[in-house]
């Protein structure tokens, strides 16, 4: 069967300087010019506390609704301050028009479906538990229960998730029972994922800290006719797959006999006959399963970029069954531990990618010794396939 094109995705970044919150939001929305259907707006800022976080979430949704009316994209608010101050907005758009777009709600969850003859994209954004003060395992279980309800309603499965973002307040903190927030999230994710088949590998994913908001989850889900689109997980020989980590690098008490591993692939490829994209998971200065300790934030940034560059290299993509050819990075998010010199990080990134869209954010990272984490999205050039 001939592989037919489906609409792929692109990410664009906008930022404004410090002002009142409504003024910053208005400034970001004023900069945006629609090129195709926007399916998610992700805002990055720093509310004072969870009460302010929730009120700013309401402000965002009200202002986005006023701008987009009935074709309102999903809204996520991530409590991570931009390194340069102000507010950042990341827009996720379809790169081409879908045959049909639906803006839907089920079980109290808003989501967007883009579909055609041989594909169905489903997008989730800003998924949270109902009570931010609940323990993190309960929050995560509630979120995944809602995800499961929507996917079941749309006749999709957990194994159709290709990209997931997981923002976790106080990611390396522990509760009174010795449960680490990140490990509680991983245990809940593992329990949900056990219900699905993962023929093409787990999703690409990022598990990263946030200062407010409990747990927030975004996800891109893709179902296609067999043989029409290639979906493939990509390993990195420089790093042990996160889902294969040993107990030595997992922390905190758990309800289970063993702590479960983070269930994600280092990257995920979605490829048509003539084009493709690569979702690059959150990547850090880890070789094997051990952090590269004893080097500064600039050194960790360089090691992280080297991990990413090998991950998307012709050699490594070919190992994953993806036709060899050039990959073009379209944008990066760079997460930097507070107190580190973000300008030194920026100098390293810009030295290798002077023309790339990059956002720089202060937040905690899933291991205390890690100082920087980087994720991104890339396109497979059409010349690869001709």
Coordinates of C-alpha atoms in Angstrom, one line a residue:
X1 CA 0.0 0.0 0.0
X2 CA 1.4 3.4 -0.9
X3 CA 2.1 5.6 2.1
X4 CA -0.1 8.7 1.9
X5 CA 0.7 12.0 3.6
X6 CA -1.0 13.0 6.8
X7 CA -0.6 16.5 8.3
X8 CA 2.4 16.8 10.6
X9 CA 3.1 19.3 13.3
X10 CA 5.3 22.3 13.9
X11 CA 6.1 24.4 17.0
X12 CA 6.6 28.1 17.1
X13 CA 7.8 30.3 20.0
X14 CA 6.8 33.8 21.1
X15 CA 7.9 35.9 24.1
X16 CA 7.2 39.2 25.7
X17 CA 8.9 41.2 28.5
X18 CA 7.5 41.7 32.0
X19 CA 4.2 43.5 32.4
X20 CA 0.9 42.7 34.1
X21 CA -0.3 39.1 33.3
X22 CA -3.2 40.2 31.0
X23 CA -0.9 42.6 29.1
X24 CA 1.7 39.9 28.6
X25 CA -1.0 37.4 27.3
X26 CA -2.4 40.1 25.0
X27 CA 1.1 40.8 23.7
X28 CA 1.7 37.2 22.9
X29 CA -1.6 36.7 21.2
X30 CA -1.1 39.9 19.2
X31 CA 2.2 38.6 17.8
X32 CA 0.7 35.3 16.6
X33 CA -0.2 35.0 12.9
X34 CA -2.1 31.8 12.1
X35 CA -0.4 29.7 9.4
X36 CA -2.5 26.6 9.9
X37 CA -4.8 25.2 12.5
X38 CA -3.3 25.9 16.0
X39 CA -4.0 22.9 18.2
X40 CA -2.2 23.9 21.5
X41 CA -0.9 27.0 23.1
X42 CA 1.6 26.4 25.9
X43 CA 2.3 29.3 28.2
X44 CA 5.4 29.5 30.5
X45 CA 5.4 31.9 33.4
X46 CA 5.8 32.1 37.2
X47 CA 2.7 32.6 39.4
X48 CA 3.3 33.4 43.0
X49 CA 1.4 30.3 44.3
X50 CA -1.2 27.8 43.3
X51 CA -4.1 30.2 43.9
X52 CA -2.5 32.7 41.5
X53 CA -1.7 29.8 39.1
X54 CA -5.4 28.8 38.9
X55 CA -6.6 32.4 38.4
X56 CA -4.0 32.9 35.6
X57 CA -5.2 29.7 34.0
X58 CA -8.7 31.2 34.0
X59 CA -7.3 34.4 32.5
X60 CA -5.5 32.5 29.7
X61 CA -8.5 30.4 28.7
X62 CA -10.8 33.5 28.7
X63 CA -8.4 35.5 26.5
X64 CA -7.6 32.6 24.1
X65 CA -11.4 31.9 23.8
X66 CA -12.0 35.5 22.9
X67 CA -9.3 35.4 20.2
X68 CA -10.2 32.0 18.6
X69 CA -13.9 31.7 19.3
X70 CA -15.2 28.2 18.4
X71 CA -11.9 27.0 17.0
X72 CA -10.1 27.5 20.3
X73 CA -6.8 25.6 20.7
X74 CA -6.0 23.7 23.9
X75 CA -4.3 25.8 26.6
X76 CA -1.6 24.6 28.9
X77 CA 0.0 26.8 31.6
X78 CA 3.4 25.6 32.9
X79 CA 4.9 27.3 36.0
X80 CA 8.4 27.7 34.7
X81 CA 9.8 31.2 34.5
X82 CA 11.5 32.2 31.3
X83 CA 15.2 32.9 32.0
X84 CA 14.9 36.4 30.4
X85 CA 11.7 37.2 32.3
X86 CA 8.2 37.9 31.0
X87 CA 6.0 35.2 29.4
X88 CA 6.6 32.7 26.6
X89 CA 4.0 31.1 24.4
X90 CA 4.7 28.0 22.3
X91 CA 2.2 27.3 19.5
X92 CA 1.7 23.8 18.2
X93 CA 0.2 23.9 14.8
X94 CA -0.7 21.4 12.1
X95 CA 1.8 21.9 9.3
X96 CA -0.8 21.2 6.6
X97 CA -4.6 21.4 6.6
X98 CA -6.5 18.4 7.9
X99 CA -9.5 17.0 6.1
X100 CA -11.7 17.6 9.1
X101 CA -11.2 19.4 12.5
X102 CA -13.3 18.8 15.5
X103 CA -13.3 20.7 18.8
X104 CA -14.8 18.3 21.4
X105 CA -15.4 17.6 25.0
X106 CA -15.9 14.2 26.7
X107 CA -16.0 13.4 30.4
X108 CA -15.2 17.0 31.2
X109 CA -12.1 17.0 29.0
X110 CA -11.6 19.3 26.1
X111 CA -9.6 17.9 23.2
X112 CA -9.1 18.4 19.4
X113 CA -9.4 15.8 16.7
X114 CA -7.9 16.2 13.2
X115 CA -8.7 13.4 10.8
X116 CA -8.8 12.2 7.2
X117 CA -9.3 9.0 5.2
X118 CA -6.3 7.2 6.7
X119 CA -5.4 9.0 10.0
X120 CA -6.7 10.4 13.2
X121 CA -4.8 12.9 15.3
X122 CA -6.1 13.5 18.8
X123 CA -4.6 16.3 21.0
X124 CA -4.9 16.7 24.7
X125 CA -3.7 19.7 26.7
X126 CA -3.6 21.1 30.2
X127 CA -4.7 17.8 31.8
X128 CA -4.7 18.2 35.6
X129 CA -6.2 16.5 38.6
X130 CA -9.2 18.2 40.2
X131 CA -7.4 19.0 43.5
X132 CA -3.8 20.3 43.4
X133 CA -3.3 19.5 47.1
X134 CA -3.9 15.8 46.5
X135 CA -0.9 13.4 46.7
X136 CA 0.9 13.1 43.5
X137 CA -0.1 9.5 42.9
X138 CA -3.8 10.4 43.2
X139 CA -3.4 13.3 40.8
X140 CA -1.6 11.2 38.3
X141 CA -4.1 8.4 38.5
X142 CA -7.0 10.9 38.0
X143 CA -5.3 12.4 34.9
X144 CA -4.7 9.0 33.3
X145 CA -8.2 7.9 34.1
X146 CA -9.5 11.0 32.1
X147 CA -7.0 10.2 29.3
X148 CA -8.3 6.7 29.1
X149 CA -11.9 7.8 29.0
X150 CA -11.3 10.1 26.1
X151 CA -9.3 7.6 24.1
X152 CA -11.9 4.9 24.7
X153 CA -14.6 7.2 23.5
X154 CA -12.6 8.0 20.3
X155 CA -11.8 4.3 19.8
X156 CA -8.1 4.9 20.3
X157 CA -5.7 3.3 22.8
X158 CA -2.9 4.3 25.0
X159 CA -0.4 2.7 22.6
X160 CA -1.4 5.4 20.0
X161 CA 0.2 8.2 22.1
X162 CA 3.3 9.4 20.2
X163 CA 4.3 12.4 22.3
X164 CA 3.7 13.3 25.9
X165 CA 4.7 16.2 28.2
X166 CA 4.6 15.7 32.0
X167 CA 5.1 18.8 34.2
X168 CA 5.4 17.9 37.8
X169 CA 5.4 20.4 40.7
X170 CA 8.4 19.8 42.9
X171 CA 9.5 16.9 40.8
X172 CA 12.4 15.7 43.1
X173 CA 10.5 16.5 46.4
X174 CA 9.2 13.8 48.7
X175 CA 5.9 13.6 50.6
X176 CA 5.6 12.7 54.3
X177 CA 5.6 9.0 53.4
X178 CA 8.9 9.1 51.5
X179 CA 7.3 9.0 48.1
X180 CA 9.2 11.1 45.5
X181 CA 6.8 13.1 43.3
X182 CA 8.4 11.9 40.1
X183 CA 8.4 8.3 41.1
X184 CA 4.8 8.4 42.1
X185 CA 4.0 9.8 38.6
X186 CA 6.1 7.1 37.0
X187 CA 4.2 4.4 38.9
X188 CA 0.9 5.8 37.8
X189 CA 2.0 6.1 34.2
X190 CA 3.3 2.5 34.2
X191 CA 0.0 1.3 35.6
X192 CA -1.9 3.1 32.8
X193 CA 0.5 2.0 30.1
X194 CA 0.2 -1.7 31.1
X195 CA -3.3 -1.6 29.7
X196 CA -2.0 -0.9 26.1
X197 CA 0.1 -2.6 23.4
X198 CA 3.2 -0.7 22.5
X199 CA 4.1 -2.2 19.1
X200 CA 6.0 0.9 18.0
X201 CA 7.6 1.6 21.3
X202 CA 6.6 4.0 24.1
X203 CA 5.9 7.7 23.3
X204 CA 8.6 10.4 23.2
X205 CA 8.2 12.2 26.5
X206 CA 9.5 14.8 28.8
X207 CA 9.2 14.6 32.6
X208 CA 10.2 17.9 34.0
X209 CA 9.7 20.0 37.1
X210 CA 7.3 22.9 37.6
X211 CA 6.9 25.4 40.5
X212 CA 3.1 25.3 40.7
X213 CA 0.2 23.4 39.2
X214 CA 0.5 19.9 40.6
X215 CA 0.8 17.6 37.6
X216 CA 0.0 18.9 34.0
X217 CA 0.0 16.5 31.1
X218 CA -0.2 17.2 27.3
X219 CA -0.3 14.5 24.7
X220 CA -0.3 14.0 20.9
X221 CA -2.1 10.8 19.9
X222 CA -2.0 9.3 16.4
X223 CA -4.0 6.4 14.9
X224 CA -3.5 5.4 11.2
X225 CA -4.4 2.6 8.8
X226 CA -1.9 -0.1 8.9
X227 CA 0.8 0.5 6.3
X228 CA 0.0 4.1 5.6
X229 CA 2.4 5.8 8.0
X230 CA 5.6 4.7 9.7
X231 CA 5.7 5.3 13.5
X232 CA 8.9 4.2 15.2
X233 CA 10.6 4.6 18.5
X234 CA 14.3 5.5 18.4
X235 CA 16.9 4.4 20.9
X236 CA 20.2 6.1 21.6
X237 CA 23.2 3.7 22.0
X238 CA 24.9 6.4 24.1
X239 CA 22.1 6.1 26.7
X240 CA 20.3 3.1 28.2
X241 CA 16.6 3.4 27.3
X242 CA 14.8 5.1 30.2
X243 CA 12.3 2.3 30.5
X244 CA 15.2 -0.1 31.0
X245 CA 16.8 1.8 33.9
X246 CA 17.9 -0.3 36.9
X247 CA 16.6 0.2 40.5
X248 CA 19.9 2.0 41.3
X249 CA 18.8 5.3 39.6
X250 CA 15.2 5.3 40.8
X251 CA 14.4 7.0 44.1
X252 CA 11.7 7.1 46.8
X253 CA 9.3 4.7 48.4
X254 CA 6.7 3.1 46.3
X255 CA 3.4 1.3 46.6
X256 CA 4.8 -1.4 44.4
X257 CA 7.5 -4.0 45.2
X258 CA 9.8 -2.3 42.7
X259 CA 9.9 1.2 41.5
X260 CA 8.7 1.4 37.9
X261 CA 10.8 3.0 35.2
X262 CA 10.0 6.1 33.2
X263 CA 8.1 4.8 30.2
X264 CA 9.3 6.7 27.1
X265 CA 11.6 6.4 24.1
X266 CA 14.5 8.7 23.4
X267 CA 12.7 9.9 20.3
X268 CA 9.7 9.0 18.2
X269 CA 9.5 9.3 14.4
X270 CA 6.2 9.8 12.4
X271 CA 6.9 9.5 8.7
X272 CA 4.9 9.8 5.5
X273 CA 6.2 8.9 2.1
X274 CA 7.4 12.4 1.4
X275 CA 8.1 13.9 4.9
X276 CA 8.4 13.2 8.6
X277 CA 9.0 14.6 12.0
X278 CA 11.0 13.5 15.0
X279 CA 9.8 14.1 18.5
X280 CA 12.9 14.4 20.7
X281 CA 12.3 13.5 24.3
X282 CA 13.7 15.4 27.2
X283 CA 17.5 14.7 27.1
X284 CA 20.2 15.4 29.6
X285 CA 23.9 14.7 30.3
X286 CA 23.4 11.0 30.9
X287 CA 25.6 8.3 29.4
X288 CA 24.4 4.7 30.0
X289 CA 22.1 5.4 32.9
X290 CA 24.5 7.5 34.9
X291 CA 24.6 11.3 35.1
X292 CA 27.8 13.0 34.0
X293 CA 28.6 14.6 37.4
X294 CA 31.4 17.0 38.1
X295 CA 31.0 19.2 35.0
X296 CA 29.5 22.6 34.9
X297 CA 26.3 23.7 33.3
X298 CA 28.0 24.6 30.0
X299 CA 29.7 21.2 29.9
X300 CA 26.4 19.4 30.6
X301 CA 24.7 21.4 27.8
X302 CA 27.4 20.3 25.3
X303 CA 27.0 16.7 26.4
X304 CA 23.3 16.9 26.1
X305 CA 23.4 18.4 22.6
X306 CA 25.9 15.6 21.6
X307 CA 23.3 13.1 22.8
X308 CA 20.6 14.7 20.7
X309 CA 22.8 15.0 17.6
X310 CA 23.7 11.3 17.7
X311 CA 20.1 10.4 18.4
X312 CA 18.9 12.0 15.2
X313 CA 22.0 11.2 13.1
X314 CA 21.7 9.3 9.8
X315 CA 23.5 6.3 11.4
X316 CA 21.1 6.1 14.4
X317 CA 17.9 6.7 12.5
X318 CA 18.9 4.0 10.0
X319 CA 19.4 1.6 12.9
X320 CA 15.7 2.3 13.8
X321 CA 14.5 1.6 10.3
X322 CA 14.1 5.2 9.3
X323 CA 15.6 6.1 5.8
X324 CA 18.9 7.8 6.2
X325 CA 19.1 11.5 5.3
X326 CA 19.3 15.0 6.8
X327 CA 17.3 16.0 9.9
X328 CA 16.6 19.6 10.5
X329 CA 15.9 20.8 14.0
X330 CA 12.9 23.1 14.2
X331 CA 13.1 24.2 17.8
X332 CA 14.4 23.4 21.2
X333 CA 13.2 23.9 24.8
X334 CA 16.1 24.2 27.2
X335 CA 15.3 23.7 30.9
X336 CA 17.9 25.0 33.3
X337 CA 18.2 24.4 37.1
X338 CA 17.7 27.7 39.0
X339 CA 20.9 29.3 40.1
X340 CA 22.8 28.2 37.0
X341 CA 24.3 30.6 34.5
X342 CA 21.6 30.4 31.7
X343 CA 23.6 32.8 29.5
X344 CA 26.5 30.2 29.4
X345 CA 23.9 27.6 28.3
X346 CA 22.6 29.9 25.7
X347 CA 26.1 30.6 24.4
X348 CA 26.7 26.8 23.9
X349 CA 23.4 26.3 22.2
X350 CA 23.7 29.3 19.9
X351 CA 27.3 28.4 19.1
X352 CA 26.0 25.2 17.5
X353 CA 22.5 26.4 16.3
X354 CA 22.7 30.2 15.8
X355 CA 19.4 30.5 13.8
X356 CA 17.3 28.1 15.7
X357 CA 14.2 29.0 17.7
X358 CA 15.0 28.2 21.4
X359 CA 13.2 28.9 24.7
X360 CA 15.1 29.0 27.9
X361 CA 13.3 28.2 31.2
X362 CA 14.3 27.9 34.8
X363 CA 13.0 24.7 36.5
X364 CA 14.0 21.7 38.5
X365 CA 15.1 18.5 36.7
X366 CA 14.3 14.9 37.5
X367 CA 17.7 14.2 39.0
X368 CA 19.3 16.6 41.5
X369 CA 22.7 16.4 39.9
X370 CA 21.5 17.4 36.5
X371 CA 21.7 21.1 35.6
X372 CA 20.1 21.2 32.2
X373 CA 17.6 19.2 30.0
X374 CA 16.8 19.8 26.4
X375 CA 13.9 18.6 24.2
X376 CA 12.9 19.4 20.6
X377 CA 11.1 18.7 17.4
X378 CA 12.8 18.1 14.0
X379 CA 11.7 17.5 10.5
X380 CA 12.9 14.9 8.1
X381 CA 13.7 16.7 4.9
X382 CA 11.7 15.6 1.8
X383 CA 15.0 15.0 -0.1
X384 CA 15.4 11.9 2.2
X385 CA 12.7 10.1 0.3
X386 CA 13.5 10.9 -3.3

